[in-house]
XYZ file of C-alpha atoms in Angstrom:
675
model
C -124.929 71.108 -191.876
C -121.495 69.843 -190.382
C -121.332 66.683 -188.097
C -122.081 67.094 -184.482
C -119.319 66.452 -182.016
C -119.391 64.989 -178.823
C -116.065 65.384 -177.317
C -116.466 67.359 -174.020
C -113.330 66.860 -171.976
C -115.216 65.529 -169.084
C -114.664 61.738 -169.703
C -111.195 61.210 -171.270
C -109.462 58.941 -169.181
C -105.958 60.054 -170.192
C -106.859 63.505 -168.316
C -108.731 61.880 -165.240
C -106.196 62.845 -162.712
C -105.496 66.650 -162.691
C -103.187 67.932 -159.936
C -102.056 71.184 -158.625
C -98.483 71.889 -157.620
C -98.620 75.746 -157.022
C -101.577 77.570 -155.432
C -100.915 81.089 -154.212
C -101.968 84.591 -154.486
C -99.796 86.825 -156.515
C -99.695 90.715 -156.753
C -98.036 90.966 -160.020
C -98.814 91.969 -162.675
C -102.223 92.672 -160.975
C -103.651 90.638 -157.874
C -104.724 87.271 -158.668
C -105.050 83.712 -157.514
C -102.389 81.912 -159.293
C -102.900 78.016 -160.135
C -100.200 75.800 -161.742
C -100.671 72.305 -162.376
C -101.190 69.316 -164.871
C -102.412 65.743 -165.466
C -100.912 62.798 -163.997
C -99.363 60.484 -166.694
C -99.402 63.406 -169.281
C -97.057 66.239 -170.192
C -99.907 68.382 -170.345
C -99.207 71.485 -168.036
C -101.584 74.505 -167.272
C -101.643 77.885 -165.564
C -105.071 79.655 -164.244
C -104.962 83.326 -163.327
C -108.319 83.945 -160.938
C -109.377 87.501 -160.098
C -110.634 88.527 -156.600
C -114.159 87.309 -155.901
C -115.457 90.781 -155.753
C -114.663 91.688 -159.649
C -115.287 88.366 -160.839
C -117.854 88.071 -163.961
C -118.311 84.380 -164.251
C -116.270 83.609 -167.489
C -112.858 82.875 -168.681
C -110.528 83.742 -171.600
C -108.171 80.778 -172.747
C -105.292 81.881 -174.909
C -103.710 79.252 -177.399
C -100.218 79.780 -178.493
C -99.018 79.122 -182.014
C -96.621 76.482 -180.699
C -96.807 73.762 -178.265
C -94.649 73.865 -175.203
C -94.716 76.877 -172.757
C -97.996 77.166 -170.397
C -96.454 80.201 -168.585
C -96.013 82.646 -171.974
C -98.490 85.076 -170.409
C -96.276 85.676 -167.367
C -93.475 87.158 -169.825
C -95.918 89.682 -171.425
C -96.017 93.442 -170.622
C -97.858 96.392 -171.682
C -100.715 95.740 -174.144
C -99.649 92.126 -174.608
C -100.401 91.383 -170.902
C -103.355 89.063 -171.023
C -103.228 88.323 -167.492
C -103.968 91.906 -166.650
C -106.379 92.186 -169.370
C -108.584 89.391 -168.127
C -108.377 89.953 -164.406
C -109.333 93.629 -165.007
C -112.162 92.535 -166.844
C -113.410 90.237 -164.181
C -112.454 87.020 -166.007
C -109.900 84.425 -165.212
C -107.107 83.539 -167.699
C -106.645 79.730 -168.867
C -103.286 79.012 -170.522
C -101.655 75.608 -171.169
C -98.696 74.003 -172.816
C -101.172 72.641 -175.448
C -100.482 68.861 -174.294
C -96.796 69.146 -174.698
C -94.988 66.322 -176.767
C -96.595 62.905 -176.414
C -95.861 59.797 -178.720
C -93.395 61.813 -180.630
C -95.973 64.424 -181.466
C -98.241 61.807 -183.416
C -101.242 62.366 -181.425
C -102.630 65.502 -183.200
C -105.793 65.480 -181.293
C -103.807 66.047 -178.177
C -104.077 69.902 -179.039
C -107.808 70.290 -178.470
C -108.264 67.409 -175.938
C -105.718 68.946 -173.686
C -107.115 72.356 -174.032
C -110.656 71.152 -173.406
C -109.806 69.066 -170.342
C -107.946 71.971 -168.967
C -110.818 74.327 -169.419
C -113.137 71.950 -167.710
C -110.839 71.427 -164.639
C -110.643 75.234 -164.491
C -114.414 75.442 -164.079
C -114.373 72.981 -161.125
C -111.789 75.179 -159.308
C -113.835 78.277 -160.139
C -116.774 76.532 -158.279
C -114.571 75.879 -155.390
C -113.420 79.419 -155.179
C -116.608 81.328 -156.009
C -119.298 79.163 -155.694
C -121.732 77.185 -157.761
C -122.114 78.237 -161.490
C -120.910 77.458 -164.858
C -118.164 79.845 -165.969
C -118.755 80.938 -169.790
C -115.513 80.204 -171.659
C -113.912 81.692 -174.696
C -111.157 80.618 -176.464
C -108.446 82.681 -178.494
C -105.272 82.412 -180.499
C -103.531 83.623 -183.463
C -101.577 82.581 -186.381
C -100.854 78.841 -185.524
C -102.978 79.418 -182.345
C -105.910 80.473 -184.541
C -105.569 76.932 -186.298
C -105.758 75.359 -182.920
C -108.881 77.817 -181.722
C -110.650 76.719 -184.672
C -109.835 73.029 -184.189
C -110.960 73.280 -180.443
C -114.472 74.600 -181.194
C -115.081 72.434 -184.226
C -114.080 69.104 -182.342
C -115.703 69.657 -179.120
C -119.086 70.408 -177.500
C -119.977 72.024 -174.264
C -116.450 73.515 -173.507
C -116.134 76.870 -175.091
C -119.074 79.110 -175.541
C -117.190 81.409 -178.308
C -113.990 82.005 -179.919
C -111.829 84.738 -181.375
C -109.432 83.161 -184.079
C -107.032 85.979 -185.323
C -104.806 86.214 -188.367
C -105.816 82.948 -189.457
C -104.816 80.846 -192.676
C -106.426 78.131 -194.350
C -105.117 74.490 -194.701
C -103.281 75.789 -197.724
C -101.461 78.615 -196.124
C -98.345 76.712 -195.178
C -95.733 76.444 -196.682
C -97.132 78.050 -199.537
C -97.360 81.809 -198.095
C -93.552 81.562 -197.786
C -92.734 79.850 -200.966
C -94.130 82.525 -203.202
C -92.992 85.339 -200.941
C -89.282 84.138 -201.173
C -89.772 83.387 -204.875
C -90.874 86.818 -205.581
C -88.078 88.409 -203.159
C -85.421 86.481 -204.958
C -86.266 87.451 -208.375
C -87.237 91.144 -207.537
C -84.318 91.573 -204.855
C -82.895 94.516 -207.103
C -86.222 96.255 -207.748
C -87.837 96.093 -204.131
C -87.021 99.704 -203.298
C -88.791 100.801 -206.520
C -91.878 98.675 -205.674
C -91.869 100.156 -202.239
C -91.712 103.630 -203.454
C -94.665 103.067 -205.895
C -96.647 101.769 -203.010
C -96.112 104.520 -200.845
C -98.213 107.360 -200.145
C -97.481 110.031 -203.264
C -96.060 107.025 -205.134
C -96.938 106.277 -208.768
C -99.285 103.443 -207.497
C -97.820 101.006 -210.233
C -95.569 98.610 -208.583
C -95.078 96.819 -212.050
C -93.467 100.000 -213.838
C -89.833 99.199 -214.775
C -90.025 95.611 -214.333
C -88.860 93.109 -217.001
C -91.063 90.117 -217.915
C -89.651 87.670 -215.435
C -89.754 89.980 -212.592
C -93.352 91.222 -213.413
C -94.481 87.569 -213.664
C -93.042 87.013 -209.946
C -94.713 89.900 -208.751
C -98.010 88.923 -210.337
C -97.842 85.554 -209.089
C -97.342 86.633 -205.335
C -100.109 89.177 -205.922
C -102.781 86.549 -207.084
C -101.614 84.183 -204.508
C -102.495 86.686 -201.921
C -99.526 88.666 -200.676
C -100.741 91.772 -199.648
C -99.446 94.490 -202.323
C -99.080 97.223 -199.426
C -96.866 94.975 -197.641
C -94.142 95.462 -200.050
C -93.612 98.771 -198.236
C -92.146 96.787 -195.345
C -90.189 94.120 -197.364
C -87.083 94.774 -195.660
C -88.746 93.603 -192.287
C -89.936 90.307 -193.513
C -87.118 87.745 -193.577
C -87.844 84.114 -194.201
C -90.599 83.694 -191.727
C -91.308 80.196 -190.784
C -89.985 78.772 -194.092
C -86.858 77.411 -192.559
C -88.842 75.083 -190.288
C -91.651 74.113 -192.847
C -89.292 73.302 -195.678
C -87.806 70.053 -194.004
C -91.163 69.113 -192.966
C -92.597 69.505 -196.540
C -89.692 67.595 -197.923
C -89.995 64.543 -195.635
C -93.682 64.221 -196.872
C -92.373 64.810 -200.585
C -88.749 63.454 -200.692
C -88.516 63.423 -204.250
C -89.352 67.084 -204.921
C -86.120 68.730 -205.051
C -84.630 66.256 -207.383
C -87.532 66.434 -209.854
C -87.299 70.028 -209.925
C -83.898 70.192 -211.150
C -84.263 67.245 -213.808
C -87.838 66.869 -214.787
C -89.649 68.728 -217.338
C -92.168 71.387 -216.353
C -90.228 72.753 -213.144
C -88.555 75.907 -213.406
C -85.159 74.308 -212.586
C -84.929 72.567 -215.912
C -85.399 76.019 -217.662
C -81.785 76.723 -218.734
C -82.322 80.536 -219.327
C -84.746 80.751 -215.838
C -83.718 82.348 -212.667
C -83.536 79.102 -210.707
C -80.471 78.086 -212.923
C -79.116 81.650 -212.917
C -79.135 81.743 -209.099
C -78.081 78.299 -208.095
C -75.050 77.784 -206.205
C -73.037 74.600 -206.058
C -69.719 75.657 -205.011
C -66.692 73.721 -203.644
C -64.533 75.455 -200.875
C -62.265 74.888 -198.005
C -62.263 75.929 -194.347
C -59.232 78.016 -193.938
C -59.724 79.297 -190.423
C -61.925 78.317 -187.494
C -62.854 81.019 -184.846
C -64.769 79.986 -181.652
C -67.440 82.273 -180.056
C -65.373 83.638 -177.161
C -62.948 84.884 -179.664
C -63.498 88.637 -180.744
C -63.972 88.729 -184.688
C -63.525 92.003 -186.107
C -66.431 92.903 -188.401
C -68.451 89.826 -187.229
C -69.014 89.676 -183.555
C -71.365 92.905 -183.605
C -73.541 91.477 -186.221
C -75.233 88.744 -184.136
C -77.703 89.799 -181.485
C -78.752 86.623 -179.390
C -81.821 88.570 -177.789
C -83.265 90.297 -180.853
C -82.140 87.859 -183.784
C -85.787 86.495 -184.406
C -89.029 87.982 -185.270
C -92.567 86.945 -184.425
C -92.487 84.706 -187.635
C -89.415 82.936 -186.397
C -90.549 82.645 -182.892
C -90.190 78.827 -183.168
C -86.300 79.418 -183.170
C -86.550 80.536 -179.420
C -86.984 76.912 -178.352
C -84.477 75.238 -180.415
C -80.713 75.058 -180.199
C -80.339 78.250 -178.221
C -77.442 78.551 -175.912
C -75.125 76.509 -178.144
C -71.926 78.295 -178.881
C -70.998 77.656 -182.396
C -67.495 78.015 -184.204
C -67.226 80.526 -187.045
C -65.762 79.217 -190.406
C -63.620 81.408 -192.629
C -63.784 79.659 -196.111
C -61.362 80.090 -198.919
C -63.945 80.537 -201.658
C -67.434 82.287 -201.144
C -70.114 83.071 -203.871
C -69.848 86.615 -205.269
C -71.661 89.936 -204.241
C -73.999 89.513 -207.133
C -75.019 85.928 -206.321
C -77.856 84.693 -204.298
C -76.132 83.201 -201.179
C -79.875 82.573 -199.353
C -80.616 79.092 -198.327
C -77.081 77.849 -198.364
C -76.232 74.425 -197.026
C -72.584 73.404 -196.172
C -71.715 69.586 -196.810
C -68.290 68.501 -195.612
C -66.502 66.303 -198.224
C -63.665 65.016 -196.094
C -62.498 64.925 -192.272
C -64.192 63.721 -189.487
C -67.524 65.412 -190.627
C -67.491 63.887 -193.967
C -70.744 63.783 -195.268
C -72.707 65.820 -192.888
C -74.794 68.668 -193.794
C -75.658 71.997 -192.147
C -77.711 75.077 -192.638
C -75.593 78.082 -193.214
C -75.998 81.524 -191.694
C -73.790 83.914 -193.475
C -71.880 86.604 -191.436
C -69.575 88.288 -193.956
C -68.302 87.683 -197.351
C -66.192 84.703 -196.458
C -67.372 84.043 -193.004
C -70.310 81.743 -191.825
C -71.623 79.900 -188.940
C -74.314 77.307 -188.646
C -78.049 78.153 -188.214
C -79.204 75.696 -185.447
C -82.978 76.779 -185.803
C -84.271 73.631 -187.022
C -81.303 71.348 -186.203
C -81.902 68.979 -183.326
C -78.135 67.631 -183.039
C -75.767 68.645 -180.547
C -74.284 71.195 -182.985
C -71.513 72.395 -180.461
C -70.079 68.907 -180.261
C -70.436 68.021 -183.703
C -68.851 71.216 -185.160
C -65.858 71.313 -182.895
C -64.658 68.083 -185.011
C -64.174 70.462 -188.020
C -60.652 71.125 -188.846
C -58.883 73.793 -190.879
C -58.251 72.383 -194.378
C -61.616 70.374 -194.481
C -63.315 70.477 -197.888
C -66.743 71.609 -198.105
C -69.575 72.402 -200.826
C -72.009 74.989 -200.509
C -75.244 74.343 -202.302
C -78.690 76.290 -202.338
C -80.397 74.049 -204.828
C -83.070 72.860 -202.360
C -83.785 76.327 -201.161
C -84.458 77.711 -204.660
C -86.351 74.545 -205.642
C -88.675 74.842 -202.647
C -89.507 78.273 -203.858
C -91.939 77.307 -206.473
C -93.354 74.443 -204.387
C -96.895 76.030 -204.577
C -97.092 75.725 -208.396
C -97.045 71.878 -207.962
C -99.724 71.841 -205.315
C -102.713 72.881 -206.884
C -105.915 72.202 -204.775
C -109.641 72.191 -205.386
C -111.346 75.189 -207.268
C -112.682 76.647 -203.910
C -109.084 77.774 -203.611
C -109.354 80.767 -206.272
C -105.709 81.954 -205.477
C -104.548 78.772 -207.436
C -106.581 79.882 -210.594
C -103.358 81.119 -212.245
C -101.892 77.745 -212.222
C -104.966 76.277 -213.948
C -105.768 76.169 -217.890
C -109.120 77.069 -219.370
C -110.361 73.597 -218.641
C -109.349 74.143 -214.852
C -106.518 71.364 -215.140
C -103.018 72.351 -213.584
C -100.286 73.827 -215.961
C -97.498 72.451 -214.032
C -96.547 68.954 -213.205
C -98.430 68.049 -209.837
C -96.854 66.483 -206.740
C -98.601 63.101 -205.569
C -99.951 64.675 -202.179
C -100.833 68.144 -200.960
C -98.812 69.156 -198.161
C -100.572 72.042 -196.672
C -103.570 70.090 -195.341
C -101.015 67.695 -193.772
C -99.123 70.274 -191.955
C -102.444 72.104 -190.799
C -103.606 68.899 -189.328
C -100.467 68.133 -187.599
C -100.410 71.465 -185.948
C -104.070 71.823 -184.790
C -105.514 68.150 -184.702
C -107.763 68.850 -187.660
C -108.651 71.118 -190.470
C -111.133 73.796 -190.711
C -114.652 72.629 -191.530
C -116.928 75.983 -190.614
C -119.069 73.926 -188.465
C -118.376 75.347 -184.881
C -121.292 75.009 -182.440
C -120.517 78.515 -181.195
C -120.233 82.215 -182.050
C -117.006 83.501 -183.418
C -115.344 86.940 -184.022
C -112.466 86.781 -186.383
C -109.747 89.308 -186.597
C -107.601 89.533 -189.784
C -104.903 91.855 -190.822
C -104.741 93.322 -194.354
C -101.277 93.633 -194.576
C -100.510 90.015 -193.154
C -97.496 88.485 -194.935
C -98.090 85.157 -193.262
C -101.541 84.540 -193.340
C -103.072 86.083 -196.543
C -106.121 88.178 -195.951
C -108.281 86.199 -198.157
C -108.000 83.306 -196.268
C -110.109 84.565 -193.388
C -112.760 85.200 -196.327
C -112.282 81.533 -197.399
C -113.153 80.411 -193.837
C -116.193 82.596 -193.746
C -117.354 80.678 -196.762
C -117.207 77.584 -194.877
C -119.278 78.985 -192.166
C -121.826 80.354 -194.484
C -122.075 76.875 -196.220
C -122.686 75.202 -192.928
C -125.219 77.683 -191.870
C -126.915 78.009 -195.253
C -127.162 81.783 -194.543
C -124.794 84.803 -194.808
C -123.236 83.492 -191.494
C -123.558 86.706 -189.566
C -125.530 85.187 -186.848
C -122.721 82.940 -186.053
C -119.558 84.612 -187.164
C -118.184 88.265 -187.713
C -115.090 89.072 -189.665
C -113.234 92.148 -188.961
C -110.594 93.199 -191.385
C -107.695 95.452 -189.986
C -106.188 98.014 -192.131
C -102.374 98.772 -191.534
C -101.817 95.531 -189.525
C -99.516 92.615 -190.001
C -99.210 89.062 -188.688
C -97.382 90.252 -185.661
C -99.479 90.986 -182.435
C -96.655 93.134 -180.645
C -97.876 95.868 -178.794
C -97.405 99.399 -179.531
C -93.631 100.308 -179.214
C -92.627 96.646 -179.092
C -90.847 95.638 -182.339
C -92.358 95.882 -185.815
C -92.324 98.793 -188.321
C -94.426 101.316 -186.569
C -94.044 103.875 -189.255
C -96.247 101.598 -191.480
C -98.372 99.247 -189.158
C -100.390 99.311 -185.787
C -101.205 96.851 -183.653
C -104.351 94.833 -183.599
C -104.477 94.079 -179.855
C -106.973 96.449 -178.983
C -109.333 95.049 -181.279
C -108.647 91.765 -180.357
C -109.589 92.424 -176.587
C -112.459 94.240 -177.687
C -113.790 91.457 -179.615
C -113.346 89.241 -176.464
C -115.509 91.502 -174.702
C -118.088 92.129 -177.541
C -118.107 88.264 -177.901
C -119.004 87.700 -174.262
C -121.756 90.051 -174.435
C -123.254 88.642 -177.623
C -123.219 85.173 -176.041
C -124.330 86.161 -172.551
C -126.697 89.020 -173.212
C -127.522 88.725 -176.853
C -125.814 92.082 -177.719
C -124.902 92.328 -181.384
C -121.340 92.989 -182.121
C -120.332 95.492 -184.841
C -121.089 93.944 -188.466
C -118.392 92.304 -190.450
C -116.238 94.476 -192.413
C -117.543 95.177 -195.954
C -115.110 94.258 -198.688
C -114.824 92.667 -202.202
C -112.213 90.233 -203.617
C -109.906 91.292 -206.428
C -108.163 88.053 -207.323
C -106.077 87.373 -204.277
C -106.486 90.615 -202.847
C -108.923 91.830 -200.254
C -110.405 95.468 -201.023
C -112.116 97.201 -198.252
C -114.486 100.168 -198.659
C -112.964 103.559 -198.312
C -114.926 105.161 -195.461
C -115.731 104.156 -192.051
C -119.556 104.204 -192.608
C -119.147 102.040 -195.638
C -116.404 99.795 -194.289
C -118.202 98.789 -191.029
C -116.063 96.595 -188.565
C -114.443 98.135 -185.396
C -111.373 99.968 -186.699
C -111.361 103.717 -187.236
C -110.287 105.050 -190.674
C -107.692 107.826 -190.927
C -106.823 109.844 -193.827
C -104.090 112.475 -194.197
C -103.213 115.139 -196.578
C -100.023 117.700 -196.780
C -101.252 121.103 -198.003
C -104.252 119.287 -199.589
C -102.387 116.260 -201.059
C -100.920 113.099 -200.251
C -97.638 114.209 -201.893
C -96.525 117.644 -201.149
C -93.359 119.524 -202.480
C -92.005 122.359 -200.209
C -88.707 124.115 -199.674
C -86.436 123.786 -196.508
C -87.647 126.095 -193.814
C -91.106 126.481 -195.325
C -94.191 125.651 -193.230
C -96.816 123.314 -194.441
C -99.984 122.134 -193.367
C -101.229 118.498 -192.493
C -104.861 117.842 -192.258
C -106.056 114.567 -190.743
C -109.628 113.125 -190.678
C -110.293 110.361 -188.157
C -113.737 108.650 -188.691
C -114.917 105.966 -186.227
C -117.410 103.463 -187.315
C -120.931 103.420 -185.774
C -120.826 102.172 -182.219
C -117.005 102.395 -182.280
C -116.673 104.963 -179.340
C -114.705 108.135 -179.304
C -111.157 109.288 -180.498
C -109.034 108.688 -177.421
C -105.381 109.192 -179.030
C -103.734 111.250 -181.498
C -99.846 111.155 -182.040
C -97.432 112.330 -184.782
C -93.937 111.092 -185.875
C -92.519 113.389 -188.444
C -88.929 112.149 -188.883
C -89.243 108.385 -188.668
C -88.156 108.402 -184.962
C -90.647 105.982 -183.684
C -91.367 108.623 -180.985
C -95.087 109.408 -181.553
C -96.048 112.798 -179.715
C -99.467 114.548 -179.394
C -100.021 117.780 -181.238
C -102.191 119.890 -183.652
C -105.582 121.666 -183.398
C -108.120 118.874 -182.715
C -111.945 119.333 -183.273
C -113.707 116.374 -181.972
C -117.061 115.159 -183.696
C -119.489 112.593 -182.763
C -118.084 110.098 -185.278
C -114.499 111.130 -185.010
C -112.130 113.992 -185.167
C -110.426 116.487 -187.366
C -106.893 117.469 -186.765
C -104.819 120.161 -188.142
C -100.905 120.210 -187.638
C -98.179 122.751 -188.988
C -94.719 121.566 -189.638
C -91.441 122.688 -190.944
C -88.338 120.614 -192.273
C -85.138 122.288 -192.095
C -83.163 119.963 -194.546
C -83.845 118.807 -197.898
C -85.186 115.211 -198.496
C -88.047 112.917 -198.812
C -90.078 112.589 -195.494
C -93.253 110.617 -194.328
C -95.158 112.378 -191.770
C -97.373 109.792 -189.751
C -100.272 110.203 -187.601
C -101.527 107.439 -185.352
C -105.067 107.599 -183.886
C -107.186 105.261 -181.442
C -110.505 105.021 -180.878
C -112.087 103.436 -177.547
C -115.516 102.347 -176.604
C -114.249 102.033 -172.953
C -112.344 105.392 -172.315
C -109.517 105.159 -170.197
C -108.895 101.249 -170.610
C -105.691 100.643 -171.910
C -106.651 97.227 -173.573
C -109.512 98.474 -175.814
C -107.856 101.218 -177.862
C -108.463 100.347 -181.577
C -105.835 101.686 -183.764
C -104.943 102.910 -187.287
C -102.896 105.351 -188.970
C -101.883 107.441 -192.207
C -98.990 108.422 -193.936
C -98.232 111.306 -196.497
C -95.311 112.086 -198.405
C -93.587 115.472 -198.254
C -90.630 116.173 -200.633
C -88.333 118.879 -199.402
C -85.880 120.959 -201.715
C -83.157 123.146 -200.990
């Protein structure tokens, strides 16, 4: 059994003096009693959103953001993402903090769970003041980095939270390796990704390795075994770098000689003269021939930058860093050719006022760049205004390429089966190993601890099967920690629900993401919070864990809802009875969909179609409802030749009419239209 914990947030002198600076009733997004405050002598801030007394159910939900900083994040959320409305409408109050802010240069990593715990405990005192004597039940939840923090909170405290819903969680061997293996594969496979996508789409060959050379096949296999979901290659063009730009400098601070060793020491890809690293490496001297400032209209450039929508969910860290700076645009005399790999470039000034200074590069056009300030804490606007036309510079992507195989030199213990590909028959690493494992250090710095599996409360974990940034097997790894701690199958303490056709993002329907391939898991998340409270408070068992098997680094779920269990409906779709149909332009064809709801999953509440990848999903078709789902038939005609992928989305709901508890899934099919 794990060690018992004693921290309860009630006797921490650092948080002995709470204060409230805003106390008012608000009517938006729903009527609630709003409290904002903090703790004297700290940077910790909190927000509480209390429901009216007549609807209060004596519980709270506490959301933990992936990143330390903003305690008012929930106030910017709308639609399905509106956590204030979800909590208040279900009779709970919402707790949100800035996770302690930044104290002592961020060195006190326990601040994450201590600030969260003390805020939760203070909210209970206010609840007693508002509603009378009682002890509110408390449930903490968070995703991605917030999932790490959620687990840290419940594993390092006692008598604070009664349950938790960590979602899209990783392991302490998640960062930075999930991003290095992905970027390595995407670099080597960059000319084959469309073929891989087509193979993995419905009606494709199903063999993503077809047509790959030995080097390409090895890169794809490396990513597959490490856990990158193979179906996610269907949305490769939406992935970007993720958090790699912020994790790379942190990792190289911990291991400062890695990049040098990569290019000089045997056993690293950089010393293979025939390898892809040497082939794609860029070290090119150039000169600034023109400097254009942000207020200038630059033909072919100005329209390429959208400051409001430049960053996806994986790059949310950029929003708080260096935004608002107006940086100059540089036109260079020489730039790498079109067939080169101009990613991860740095620019280093060789002379002039900036001699010796180095910056990250954001490419705009073939010979035009600006500086990427996402991870740079300097005053770039002032600094870059010192650049002059004629300054000599060097463009260099050496570190970026080196870092892409960092995971090979970070082999952990045998419990991490995804690294078995890097061990020999005796279990020893086949590549040179670095002096320290970086992953656990990053995990500990972000959450205050690493997962142990010894939480003193019940949990429901939500994990996405297309998760590009927290590989699905990592939830199974955490489940095994819980099993080891309990000495059982762990079901009495934790449920794990895998979500098909979901990625790392928690964006609601219609907000960002590739809605031709993915659905939101928010409905399942909210239902998990409600089910968890029933489990804790009334002993009502939630849906059992998903049934799955492990195939290397891949999680394989059962095909039918009855066998798969969990909470999500299963949707299948055919066109003229197949997943690949060929018809003529103007010829009508028939789509047949089957929606199966797992036991206790409620009823089918929404059915919608998109035939032309418009992202406008509309109801339609003949629907026959069943006790455990629905059958849908729809006819359609394409007027023009081409390859189309009709999509059906469906949602089940245990609470019909509740906009927050719709659990979604979808299916696609390929239709080839000839002239």
